[in-house]
């Protein structure tokens, strides 16, 4: 649920570093551009003969470089997924460290001290620093056909410096597909999908999915609401346009479905006075650093009146999953436990 794009979240204007346009000269060191623009068949043939790397991303683009990318820069969550497959990145952008310098939840198992952080919040991206890394490839997710966490204001400069690939995590994409596509990207970059840790993680994921199915059958009628708290608004997400929620619904989870969605179709925004509009037995609460957590939400009187809150049936939702089987298996295991232990209170 890409709430970073809503007006209730601070959108920090990014001022590109002086002279960034002059850095386009490093393109020769960055492995070319998407699909060998302007070269036609000649470019494709030359690339093939020299062991080029190619990948068709979820924006429908044939992304190519002259050789397998080594200097990879990625959205933090995507970098964390690649890390789980043994693929290192040089730089990241997106929530990476908290105010006290600790790893953000979206950093997963990344060692945040060993990557260059180009921007830590939405709309921050140091173009000059990015160019200095001599990137071969930029990787991120896509919810709505755009490059997630690549600022609109500096997008054109950024995309001139290296090819970019995006993996879909919204719209019609369900969690298994997002996982499969991320694994395919990792494999193309050199990951061994037959490695024991990868095979074991996938088996654990599949077992966890079965546990969710079993829990929903054993405890039917439990209504789940995917919510997110901000200072002025309470967001209720639809399960129809996020890969994780879509899959949870496929596994039998019964969601509260909001009636009046935002223009992009992700969630309904409620004033805190109307936070009780939808009744639920369990609340999956957005765990991202920029959102209000249970301790902070105690200051909202209507929050404390929600049936699920009174029943202590509020559990964290990893709203932007790290799309590796290792991380998503844990998400499903926690969900199964929450459904299994829930009592009907709505």
Coordinates of C-alpha atoms in Angstrom, one line a residue:
X1 CA 0.0 0.0 0.0
X2 CA 2.1 2.9 -1.2
X3 CA 1.0 5.6 1.2
X4 CA 4.3 7.4 0.8
X5 CA 2.6 9.0 -2.2
X6 CA -0.3 10.5 -0.2
X7 CA -0.5 14.1 1.0
X8 CA -0.6 13.0 4.6
X9 CA 3.0 11.8 4.4
X10 CA 5.8 14.4 4.1
X11 CA 7.0 14.7 0.6
X12 CA 10.5 16.2 0.7
X13 CA 11.4 18.1 -2.4
X14 CA 14.7 16.8 -3.8
X15 CA 17.1 19.3 -5.3
X16 CA 19.5 17.5 -7.6
X17 CA 23.2 18.1 -6.9
X18 CA 24.8 20.8 -9.0
X19 CA 26.2 19.6 -12.3
X20 CA 24.4 16.2 -12.1
X21 CA 23.5 16.5 -15.8
X22 CA 27.2 16.7 -16.6
X23 CA 27.6 13.3 -15.0
X24 CA 25.8 11.6 -17.9
X25 CA 29.3 11.1 -19.3
X26 CA 29.7 8.2 -16.9
X27 CA 27.1 6.2 -18.9
X28 CA 29.9 4.4 -20.7
X29 CA 31.0 3.0 -17.4
X30 CA 27.5 2.1 -16.3
X31 CA 26.7 -0.5 -18.9
X32 CA 24.5 1.3 -21.4
X33 CA 20.8 1.9 -21.3
X34 CA 17.6 -0.1 -21.5
X35 CA 17.3 -2.3 -24.6
X36 CA 20.3 -0.6 -26.4
X37 CA 18.3 2.4 -27.4
X38 CA 18.8 3.5 -30.9
X39 CA 21.0 0.6 -31.9
X40 CA 18.3 -1.7 -33.2
X41 CA 19.2 -5.2 -34.1
X42 CA 22.9 -4.4 -34.4
X43 CA 23.0 -3.5 -30.7
X44 CA 21.2 -6.7 -29.7
X45 CA 23.6 -8.8 -31.8
X46 CA 26.7 -7.2 -30.4
X47 CA 25.4 -7.6 -26.9
X48 CA 24.6 -11.3 -27.4
X49 CA 28.1 -12.0 -28.8
X50 CA 29.8 -10.4 -25.8
X51 CA 27.8 -12.2 -23.1
X52 CA 25.3 -9.5 -22.4
X53 CA 22.9 -9.6 -19.4
X54 CA 19.2 -9.2 -20.2
X55 CA 16.1 -9.3 -18.0
X56 CA 12.5 -8.5 -19.0
X57 CA 11.1 -6.6 -16.0
X58 CA 7.5 -6.1 -14.9
X59 CA 7.1 -2.8 -16.7
X60 CA 7.5 -4.8 -19.9
X61 CA 11.0 -3.5 -20.5
X62 CA 13.9 -5.6 -21.9
X63 CA 16.7 -4.4 -19.6
X64 CA 20.2 -5.1 -20.8
X65 CA 23.8 -4.5 -20.0
X66 CA 27.0 -5.5 -21.8
X67 CA 27.9 -7.9 -19.0
X68 CA 26.3 -9.2 -15.8
X69 CA 25.8 -6.2 -13.5
X70 CA 28.2 -6.0 -10.6
X71 CA 27.6 -2.4 -9.3
X72 CA 23.9 -2.8 -8.3
X73 CA 21.9 -0.1 -6.6
X74 CA 18.4 -0.9 -5.3
X75 CA 15.5 0.2 -3.3
X76 CA 16.2 -0.9 0.3
X77 CA 13.6 -3.7 0.5
X78 CA 14.6 -5.1 -2.9
X79 CA 18.2 -4.9 -1.9
X80 CA 17.3 -6.9 1.3
X81 CA 15.7 -9.6 -0.9
X82 CA 18.7 -9.8 -3.2
X83 CA 20.9 -10.1 -0.1
X84 CA 18.9 -13.2 1.0
X85 CA 19.8 -14.8 -2.3
X86 CA 23.5 -13.9 -1.9
X87 CA 23.5 -10.9 -4.4
X88 CA 25.3 -7.8 -2.9
X89 CA 24.4 -4.2 -3.7
X90 CA 26.6 -1.2 -3.5
X91 CA 24.0 1.4 -2.7
X92 CA 20.4 1.7 -1.5
X93 CA 17.6 4.2 -1.5
X94 CA 14.5 4.1 0.7
X95 CA 14.0 3.5 4.5
X96 CA 17.3 2.0 5.6
X97 CA 18.2 3.4 9.0
X98 CA 16.1 4.9 11.8
X99 CA 16.7 8.2 13.6
X100 CA 19.0 6.4 16.1
X101 CA 21.1 4.8 13.3
X102 CA 19.6 1.3 13.6
X103 CA 18.5 -0.7 10.6
X104 CA 15.0 0.1 9.5
X105 CA 12.5 -2.8 9.3
X106 CA 12.7 -2.6 5.5
X107 CA 16.5 -3.3 5.6
X108 CA 16.0 -7.0 6.6
X109 CA 19.3 -8.7 7.0
X110 CA 21.3 -6.1 5.2
X111 CA 24.4 -4.8 6.9
X112 CA 23.4 -1.1 6.5
X113 CA 27.0 -0.1 7.4
X114 CA 28.3 -1.6 4.2
X115 CA 26.0 0.0 1.7
X116 CA 26.0 3.6 0.4
X117 CA 22.7 5.2 1.4
X118 CA 21.5 7.5 -1.4
X119 CA 18.3 8.6 0.4
X120 CA 16.6 7.4 3.6
X121 CA 13.1 8.8 3.0
X122 CA 10.7 9.3 0.2
X123 CA 11.8 11.8 -2.5
X124 CA 15.4 11.7 -1.3
X125 CA 18.0 10.4 -3.8
X126 CA 21.5 11.8 -4.1
X127 CA 22.1 11.7 -7.9
X128 CA 25.7 12.8 -7.7
X129 CA 26.5 10.1 -5.1
X130 CA 24.6 7.5 -7.3
X131 CA 26.8 8.4 -10.3
X132 CA 29.9 8.1 -8.3
X133 CA 29.1 4.4 -7.6
X134 CA 29.3 3.8 -11.4
X135 CA 26.1 1.8 -11.3
X136 CA 25.5 -1.0 -13.8
X137 CA 21.9 -1.5 -12.7
X138 CA 19.1 0.1 -10.6
X139 CA 16.5 -2.3 -9.2
X140 CA 13.3 -1.4 -7.4
X141 CA 9.6 -2.5 -7.1
X142 CA 6.6 -1.1 -8.8
X143 CA 3.1 -0.7 -7.5
X144 CA 1.5 1.4 -10.2
X145 CA 3.8 1.5 -13.2
X146 CA 6.4 3.8 -11.7
X147 CA 9.8 3.1 -10.2
X148 CA 9.2 2.9 -6.4
X149 CA 11.1 5.5 -4.4
X150 CA 12.7 7.0 -7.5
X151 CA 11.8 10.7 -7.1
X152 CA 9.8 12.1 -10.0
X153 CA 11.7 15.4 -10.0
X154 CA 15.1 13.7 -10.6
X155 CA 13.9 10.5 -12.3
X156 CA 15.1 11.4 -15.8
X157 CA 18.6 12.1 -14.5
X158 CA 18.7 8.9 -12.5
X159 CA 17.5 6.7 -15.4
X160 CA 20.2 8.1 -17.7
X161 CA 22.9 6.8 -15.5
X162 CA 22.1 3.1 -15.6
X163 CA 19.4 0.7 -16.8
X164 CA 16.6 0.1 -14.4
X165 CA 14.5 -3.0 -13.6
X166 CA 11.2 -3.1 -11.6
X167 CA 9.4 -6.0 -10.0
X168 CA 5.6 -5.7 -9.6
X169 CA 4.2 -5.9 -6.1
X170 CA 0.8 -4.3 -6.6
X171 CA -2.2 -4.4 -8.9
X172 CA -2.9 -7.9 -10.1
X173 CA 0.3 -9.3 -8.6
X174 CA -0.1 -11.8 -5.8
X175 CA 2.7 -12.6 -3.3
X176 CA 3.9 -15.9 -4.9
X177 CA 4.3 -14.1 -8.2
X178 CA 6.3 -11.2 -6.7
X179 CA 8.5 -13.8 -4.9
X180 CA 8.9 -15.8 -8.1
X181 CA 9.9 -12.7 -10.1
X182 CA 12.3 -11.5 -7.5
X183 CA 13.9 -15.0 -7.5
X184 CA 14.2 -14.9 -11.3
X185 CA 15.9 -11.5 -11.1
X186 CA 18.3 -12.8 -8.4
X187 CA 19.1 -15.9 -10.5
X188 CA 19.8 -13.8 -13.6
X189 CA 22.3 -11.8 -11.4
X190 CA 24.1 -15.0 -10.3
X191 CA 22.0 -16.5 -7.4
X192 CA 21.9 -20.2 -6.9
X193 CA 18.2 -21.1 -6.5
X194 CA 19.1 -24.7 -5.8
X195 CA 21.2 -23.7 -2.7
X196 CA 20.0 -25.4 0.4
X197 CA 19.0 -22.2 2.2
X198 CA 16.9 -21.1 -0.7
X199 CA 15.2 -24.5 -1.1
X200 CA 14.6 -24.7 2.6
X201 CA 13.1 -21.2 2.7
X202 CA 10.7 -21.9 -0.1
X203 CA 9.6 -25.1 1.6
X204 CA 9.1 -23.2 4.8
X205 CA 7.0 -20.6 2.9
X206 CA 4.8 -23.3 1.4
X207 CA 4.3 -24.9 4.8
X208 CA 3.4 -21.5 6.3
X209 CA 0.8 -20.9 3.5
X210 CA -0.8 -24.2 4.5
X211 CA -0.9 -23.1 8.1
X212 CA -2.8 -20.0 7.1
X213 CA -5.3 -22.0 5.2
X214 CA -5.7 -24.4 8.1
X215 CA -6.2 -21.4 10.5
X216 CA -8.9 -19.7 8.4
X217 CA -10.8 -23.0 8.2
X218 CA -10.4 -23.8 11.9
X219 CA -11.5 -20.3 13.0
X220 CA -14.0 -19.1 10.3
X221 CA -15.6 -15.7 10.3
X222 CA -12.7 -13.7 11.7
X223 CA -12.7 -10.3 10.1
X224 CA -9.3 -8.7 9.4
X225 CA -8.6 -5.1 8.7
X226 CA -5.3 -3.8 7.2
X227 CA -4.8 -0.4 8.8
X228 CA -2.2 2.3 9.0
X229 CA -2.0 5.2 11.4
X230 CA -0.9 8.8 10.6
X231 CA -1.3 11.9 12.7
X232 CA -4.5 13.1 10.9
X233 CA -5.8 10.0 9.2
X234 CA -6.4 6.3 9.6
X235 CA -6.0 4.3 6.4
X236 CA -7.9 1.1 5.7
X237 CA -6.4 -0.9 2.8
X238 CA -8.1 -3.0 0.3
X239 CA -6.8 -6.5 -0.2
X240 CA -7.2 -6.2 -4.0
X241 CA -4.2 -4.2 -4.9
X242 CA -1.3 -5.3 -2.7
X243 CA 0.6 -8.5 -3.3
X244 CA 0.6 -9.6 0.3
X245 CA -3.1 -8.9 1.1
X246 CA -4.2 -10.4 -2.2
X247 CA -2.5 -13.7 -1.3
X248 CA -3.8 -13.7 2.3
X249 CA -7.3 -13.4 0.9
X250 CA -6.5 -16.3 -1.5
X251 CA -5.6 -18.4 1.5
X252 CA -9.0 -17.7 3.1
X253 CA -8.4 -14.6 5.2
X254 CA -11.7 -12.5 5.4
X255 CA -10.8 -8.9 5.0
X256 CA -12.7 -5.7 5.7
X257 CA -13.0 -4.1 2.3
X258 CA -13.2 -0.3 2.4
X259 CA -15.9 1.3 0.3
X260 CA -14.4 4.6 -0.8
X261 CA -10.9 4.1 -2.1
X262 CA -8.3 6.7 -3.0
X263 CA -7.8 7.6 -6.7
X264 CA -5.1 5.0 -7.1
X265 CA -7.3 2.3 -5.5
X266 CA -5.2 1.3 -2.5
X267 CA -7.0 2.5 0.6
X268 CA -9.7 4.6 2.2
X269 CA -8.7 7.5 4.3
X270 CA -10.7 8.1 7.5
X271 CA -10.5 10.9 10.0
X272 CA -9.8 9.7 13.5
X273 CA -13.3 10.6 14.5
X274 CA -14.5 8.0 12.0
X275 CA -11.9 5.3 12.7
X276 CA -14.6 3.0 13.9
X277 CA -16.4 3.0 10.6
X278 CA -15.4 -0.6 10.0
X279 CA -15.5 -3.3 12.6
X280 CA -12.8 -6.0 12.7
X281 CA -11.7 -8.8 14.9
X282 CA -8.0 -8.4 14.0
X283 CA -6.1 -5.4 12.9
X284 CA -3.0 -5.8 10.8
X285 CA -1.2 -2.6 11.6
X286 CA 1.4 -1.1 9.2
X287 CA 4.8 -1.5 10.8
X288 CA 6.7 1.0 8.7
X289 CA 8.8 3.5 10.5
X290 CA 6.9 6.5 9.2
X291 CA 3.6 5.2 10.6
X292 CA 2.1 5.4 14.1
X293 CA 2.6 2.3 16.2
X294 CA 0.3 1.0 19.1
X295 CA 2.1 3.0 21.8
X296 CA 1.7 6.2 19.8
X297 CA -1.9 5.4 18.9
X298 CA -2.9 5.4 22.5
X299 CA -3.2 9.2 22.1
X300 CA -6.1 8.7 19.7
X301 CA -9.2 8.1 21.8
X302 CA -11.1 6.4 19.0
X303 CA -8.3 3.9 18.5
X304 CA -8.8 2.6 22.0
X305 CA -12.5 2.0 21.3
X306 CA -11.9 -0.3 18.4
X307 CA -13.0 -3.9 19.2
X308 CA -9.8 -5.4 18.0
X309 CA -7.7 -3.0 20.1
X310 CA -9.8 -3.7 23.2
X311 CA -9.3 -7.4 22.7
X312 CA -5.5 -7.0 22.2
X313 CA -5.8 -8.4 18.7
X314 CA -3.6 -5.9 16.9
X315 CA -0.6 -7.5 15.1
X316 CA 2.1 -5.9 12.9
X317 CA 1.7 -5.9 9.2
X318 CA 4.8 -5.9 7.1
X319 CA 3.3 -3.5 4.6
X320 CA 6.3 -3.6 2.2
X321 CA 7.5 -7.2 2.4
X322 CA 11.0 -8.2 1.6
X323 CA 10.3 -10.5 -1.3
X324 CA 12.5 -13.5 -0.4
X325 CA 11.0 -16.8 0.7
X326 CA 12.9 -16.5 3.9
X327 CA 11.3 -13.3 5.0
X328 CA 7.8 -14.0 3.7
X329 CA 7.6 -17.4 5.4
X330 CA 7.8 -15.6 8.7
X331 CA 5.0 -13.2 7.7
X332 CA 2.7 -16.2 6.9
X333 CA 3.6 -18.0 10.1
X334 CA 2.8 -14.9 12.1
X335 CA -0.5 -14.4 10.2
X336 CA -1.5 -18.0 10.8
X337 CA -0.9 -17.6 14.6
X338 CA -2.9 -14.4 14.7
X339 CA -5.9 -16.0 12.9
X340 CA -5.7 -19.2 14.9
X341 CA -5.7 -17.3 18.3
X342 CA -8.3 -14.6 17.4
X343 CA -11.6 -14.3 19.1
X344 CA -14.7 -13.0 17.4
X345 CA -15.2 -9.5 18.9
X346 CA -16.7 -7.4 16.0

